[in-house]
Amino acid sequence: MNPGCSRTQLEEEILQNIRPSALQLAVLGRLYRFISSRVYEYLSRSGVRAIIEAEGSYAKGTLLSDRWELDVFVVFQDLTREWVNNKGKDFLQEALKGLPVLMKYSEHPYVTVSLMGVDVDVVPVAGQYSAEGPKGVERTPLHTRYVRSRLNECLADDVRLLKSFMKGVGVYGAEAHVGGFSGYLAELLTINYGSFRGVLEAASRWRPPVIIDITGKADLKLLRSRYPDSPMIFVDPVDPLRNAAAAVTLEKLSNFIAASKLYLASPSPEFFHIFSRRVSFERLGLNVHAVVLLCHGDYSSTPPTDLWGRLARQVRSLASYLRERGFTVLRYSEYTDEFSTSAIGVAVAEEELPELEVLRGPPAWGDTESLLSFVSKRADEGGVALFEGYVIGVRPREERHASEIARKWAALNNMESCEVLEFPSASQRAGQVGRWAMEELLSVPAWSLRH
Amino acid sequence: MNPGCSRTQLEEEILQNIRPSALQLAVLGRLYRFISSRVYEYLSRSGVRAIIEAEGSYAKGTLLSDRWELDVFVVFQDLTREWVNNKGKDFLQEALKGLPVLMKYSEHPYVTVSLMGVDVDVVPVAGQYSAEGPKGVERTPLHTRYVRSRLNECLADDVRLLKSFMKGVGVYGAEAHVGGFSGYLAELLTINYGSFRGVLEAASRWRPPVIIDITGKADLKLLRSRYPDSPMIFVDPVDPLRNAAAAVTLEKLSNFIAASKLYLASPSPEFFHIFSRRVSFERLGLNVHAVVLLCHGDYSSTPPTDLWGRLARQVRSLASYLRERGFTVLRYSEYTDEFSTSAIGVAVAEEELPELEVLRGPPAWGDTESLLSFVSKRADEGGVALFEGYVIGVRPREERHASEIARKWAALNNMESCEVLEFPSASQRAGQVGRWAMEELLSVPAWSLRH
């Protein structure tokens, strides 16, 4: 235990499990030296100036024990973003020739080398910024430098705890389809509040919109106008016009707030990612149903952000469609392997709707046209009655089953070719889609059952 | 047809059915003369001064063909309300000795004589008013005089149409448990708007609160403060401080407004009481359920207003109880024979609730205590999840069937001894309670199905 570090017994025990091992750090260090020497060699051979730096958790000392990953940045001091975008990838491929390179889609060009079971991302960036300053990945070296300058060993361990907690409660990851907290944001929060506990205590008192200015001098009004929909703004210390929490959705922010309250009230290992587990509604004796639309296609050429975004819009639409028809929607989620399979799913509290549908019409004293039109429509379908001043119509439901209604929605949205699966009864429970459905739609985190 | 009377063919046809027959008027006239001569004889024998008058629909010429009824008022010119309350009933019983007298409970003393199949109410009232002026039944002779002075034959027929319409659409009757329009109010409306159609056209534009001052000089502000909860105020022309529409509830007012709109848009005989009929949800193919609590007791000594009032409160409470648990309440109603049977019933759109109950808890960012308490309660019962920022709990329902829940409500309200019946399946459909349940809870008026 570090002197001056105030942590509970539980948190120390967690740390023992999530701190990387000496072996892990040795492997990553050796890999870094190997890759950088290969690139340095090629740089000197081709007469191009660049600085090679390790970035990310490894470089900042906030890596978790189960992350075997390394980011190597090649900063081309004399070159522009345009050069990097056009030539950067080819340059690196040439430099790393002979090594096993993976191809991945990204808006920014980079190369992934797979060595000793570790995927090393080698990322070219320009040292010559455009007039607006560094953008996108160009900021990464600045972030690394900022975080390294503020963290000591104790704080770095607290960042590990916070990242593990965020993963454990499902709010970690700034990818658009996650909408959670990035590693950098976890680091900034730890620096800002001084400890893991400090972050959780602050979060337990947050009320969206949450606005945190670590610089103490940012133009918050301008930031709010630039990020009008952000439930959370954390001023990026390396660029005070940027919101380091721009990815965070209200959903994930709320989850983090609630989880912080629950952890502080009753801490348990299940809040941390290595010990986190989910308990299915089935095991709780709760007959929750999920309807899943499973689609196949060629998604390899679609930018992942677009693909996830489309799935997110589709699942929201399906959830609204089910809710409007009378279902109690408990949760929804989307899934894709970004290659050939995509799925959207909604969990509902009932398998089918009641036989009758009750429609509330206009009030008796409302305009005559609406009244007559409501009555004439309903009169054909069933009955009309007045109740508490309002006309109500009763009619039998044509579709009552969640899967029938999902199929109808699919037809309306040109997705007839997708398969409708019903969980938990579906036979596909074992595959990736099945695991996603059971995990995301049909289970609750263990830590929510212990209070 | 009366010259100057503008009515449709349909309305004239209805009138031919609802105008009393010559025989009916002859019988009632003969009865009136018989009763009044008996009372006059006794008055002169006992040296008490009084005027005998016919009141009500018969006296005003607005009687309907199916009403064989007569009100005879004995106005004791020299006597006070106190004398009438203490001695009036005995005096009349002595005067009518030998005739078949029925005993009925009422706040005001009166005697009912049953002759030739007609129930004649003989009502004593004081001619000497107290300082506040005439009260209760003392106003009846004033109402009769006012209406007679304003009605011609044509308008009297329009009153008949209006009363028949109000009965047909279920809004006629100023008794507390009906909450509808009195005969006097129907007469005032017809006088005010000049015709049956005039009333319906006005009503189709009403929007509560409806305030009508036929005197043109009433203190409406004072009236509104005296009747703050009245959705309708009709200034009584014989007492401008009184609301002649005080009995009308929002429910019945709304029904009248809606029925007026529907009748004007598409008139049909089914709006009038002799042709009105109800169509059961069963016949419409709609599986509406009703749960009825049937109780037996000795109600003969309970004032009917108190009895009906208690039943009304009970059924509202039962309806709320069912609604809070998740049922869609379509209608509720109460019934009593005012003697030994009482019943309350609620119609619901579903026979049983879904297996799972979903409880929406506090938002993640709300106060910590509420969050922890919600989570700890729900954690034992089932699952907890966060959805759209709110904690939601899912638990299996203990009671799902409407009749189980009604039984539970009965136990909580010391009504365990009442029987729980389920309609339409109940075997008691034929009795009075069964007919009431099928009529009031499980059917709709035919006129609402024809637009």
Coordinates of C-alpha atoms in Angstrom, one line a residue, chain A residues 204-208 250-251 253-259 261-262 265 281 284-289 323 328-332 348-350 352 354-358 363-368 371-372 375-396 443-445 447-451, chain B residues 204-208 250-251 253-259 261-262 265 281 284-289 323 328-332 348-350 352 354-358 363-368 371-372 375-396 443-445 447-451:
Chain A
S204 CA -23.2 10.4 -6.0
R205 CA -24.1 14.1 -5.7
W206 CA -24.2 14.9 -9.5
R207 CA -27.3 16.0 -11.2
P208 CA -27.2 16.4 -14.9
L250 CA -27.5 10.6 -20.1
E251 CA -28.1 6.8 -19.8
L253 CA -24.1 9.1 -16.8
S254 CA -27.2 8.0 -14.8
N255 CA -25.9 4.5 -14.4
F256 CA -22.6 5.8 -13.1
I257 CA -24.4 8.1 -10.6
A258 CA -26.6 5.3 -9.3
A259 CA -23.8 2.8 -9.2
K261 CA -24.4 5.8 -4.6
L262 CA -24.9 2.0 -4.3
A265 CA -23.7 2.6 0.6
F281 CA -34.2 -12.6 -15.0
L284 CA -34.6 -14.5 -10.5
G285 CA -37.9 -16.2 -11.5
L286 CA -38.9 -13.3 -13.6
N287 CA -40.5 -14.1 -16.9
V288 CA -39.1 -11.1 -18.9
H289 CA -39.3 -11.5 -22.7
R323 CA -44.4 0.8 -26.2
T328 CA -43.8 -2.2 -21.0
V329 CA -40.3 -1.7 -22.4
L330 CA -37.6 -2.6 -19.9
R331 CA -34.5 -2.2 -22.0
Y332 CA -33.2 -2.2 -25.5
V348 CA -40.6 -6.3 -22.5
A349 CA -42.4 -7.2 -19.3
E350 CA -45.1 -9.2 -21.0
E352 CA -48.4 -10.6 -25.2
P354 CA -54.3 -8.0 -23.3
E355 CA -57.1 -9.0 -25.7
L356 CA -58.7 -5.6 -25.6
E357 CA -57.3 -2.2 -26.4
V358 CA -58.7 0.8 -24.7
P363 CA -63.5 15.1 -23.9
A364 CA -67.2 15.5 -24.4
W365 CA -66.8 19.2 -24.4
G366 CA -64.0 19.3 -27.0
D367 CA -64.6 20.1 -30.6
T368 CA -67.5 18.3 -32.3
L371 CA -65.7 13.7 -31.1
L372 CA -67.7 12.5 -34.1
V375 CA -67.0 7.8 -32.3
S376 CA -67.5 6.9 -35.9
K377 CA -64.1 5.2 -36.1
R378 CA -64.6 3.3 -32.8
A379 CA -68.2 2.4 -33.5
D380 CA -67.1 0.0 -36.3
E381 CA -64.4 -1.6 -34.2
G382 CA -66.2 -2.1 -30.9
G383 CA -67.8 0.0 -28.3
V384 CA -67.8 3.6 -27.2
A385 CA -68.5 4.8 -23.7
L386 CA -68.1 8.0 -21.8
F387 CA -66.0 7.8 -18.7
E388 CA -65.0 10.8 -16.5
G389 CA -66.0 13.2 -19.3
Y390 CA -64.0 11.5 -22.0
V391 CA -65.1 9.2 -24.8
I392 CA -63.3 5.9 -24.6
G393 CA -63.2 3.3 -27.2
V394 CA -62.7 -0.4 -26.7
R395 CA -61.6 -2.7 -29.5
P396 CA -60.0 -6.1 -29.8
S443 CA -30.2 -10.0 -17.0
V444 CA -29.3 -7.5 -14.2
P445 CA -25.9 -6.8 -12.6
W447 CA -24.4 -5.6 -7.5
S448 CA -28.0 -4.3 -8.0
L449 CA -29.3 -7.3 -6.1
R450 CA -27.3 -6.9 -2.9
H451 CA -28.8 -3.9 -1.0
Chain B
S204 CA -73.3 20.8 -28.1
R205 CA -71.3 24.0 -27.6
W206 CA -71.1 23.8 -23.8
R207 CA -67.8 23.6 -22.0
P208 CA -67.9 23.1 -18.2
L250 CA -69.5 16.5 -14.5
E251 CA -70.0 12.9 -15.6
L253 CA -73.1 16.9 -18.0
S254 CA -70.4 15.4 -20.3
N255 CA -72.7 12.6 -21.3
F256 CA -75.4 15.1 -22.2
I257 CA -73.0 17.3 -24.2
A258 CA -71.6 14.3 -26.1
A259 CA -75.1 12.8 -26.7
K261 CA -73.5 16.4 -30.5
L262 CA -74.1 12.8 -31.7
A265 CA -75.0 14.8 -36.3
F281 CA -69.9 -5.9 -25.0
L284 CA -69.9 -6.8 -29.8
G285 CA -67.3 -9.6 -29.4
L286 CA -65.5 -7.6 -26.7
N287 CA -64.3 -9.6 -23.7
V288 CA -64.9 -6.9 -21.0
H289 CA -64.9 -8.1 -17.4
R323 CA -56.4 1.0 -11.4
T328 CA -57.7 -0.4 -17.2
V329 CA -61.0 0.7 -15.5
L330 CA -63.7 1.2 -18.1
R331 CA -66.6 2.1 -15.8
Y332 CA -68.0 1.6 -12.3
V348 CA -62.1 -3.6 -16.5
A349 CA -60.5 -4.3 -19.9
E350 CA -58.6 -7.3 -18.8
E352 CA -56.0 -10.6 -15.2
P354 CA -49.6 -9.6 -16.7
E355 CA -47.3 -11.9 -14.7
L356 CA -44.8 -9.2 -14.0
E357 CA -45.1 -5.8 -12.4
V358 CA -42.8 -3.0 -13.4
P363 CA -34.0 9.0 -11.1
A364 CA -30.4 8.1 -10.6
W365 CA -29.6 11.7 -9.8
G366 CA -32.5 12.0 -7.2
D367 CA -31.8 11.8 -3.5
T368 CA -29.6 9.0 -2.4
L371 CA -32.6 5.4 -4.5
L372 CA -31.2 3.1 -1.8
V375 CA -33.2 -0.7 -4.7
S376 CA -33.1 -2.5 -1.4
K377 CA -36.9 -3.2 -1.5
R378 CA -36.8 -4.3 -5.1
A379 CA -33.6 -6.3 -4.8
D380 CA -35.5 -8.9 -2.6
E381 CA -38.4 -9.1 -4.9
G382 CA -36.8 -9.4 -8.3
G383 CA -34.5 -7.3 -10.4
V384 CA -33.4 -3.7 -10.6
A385 CA -32.2 -2.0 -13.7
L386 CA -31.6 1.5 -14.9
F387 CA -33.5 2.7 -17.9
E388 CA -33.5 6.2 -19.3
G389 CA -32.0 7.5 -16.1
Y390 CA -34.5 5.9 -13.8
V391 CA -34.3 2.9 -11.6
I392 CA -36.9 0.4 -12.5
G393 CA -37.9 -2.7 -10.5
V394 CA -39.4 -5.8 -11.9
R395 CA -41.3 -8.2 -9.6
P396 CA -43.8 -11.0 -10.1
S443 CA -73.0 -2.7 -22.3
V444 CA -73.0 0.5 -24.3
P445 CA -75.9 2.5 -25.6
W447 CA -76.9 5.2 -30.2
S448 CA -73.1 5.2 -29.7
L449 CA -72.7 2.5 -32.3
R450 CA -74.4 4.2 -35.2
H451 CA -72.0 6.9 -36.3

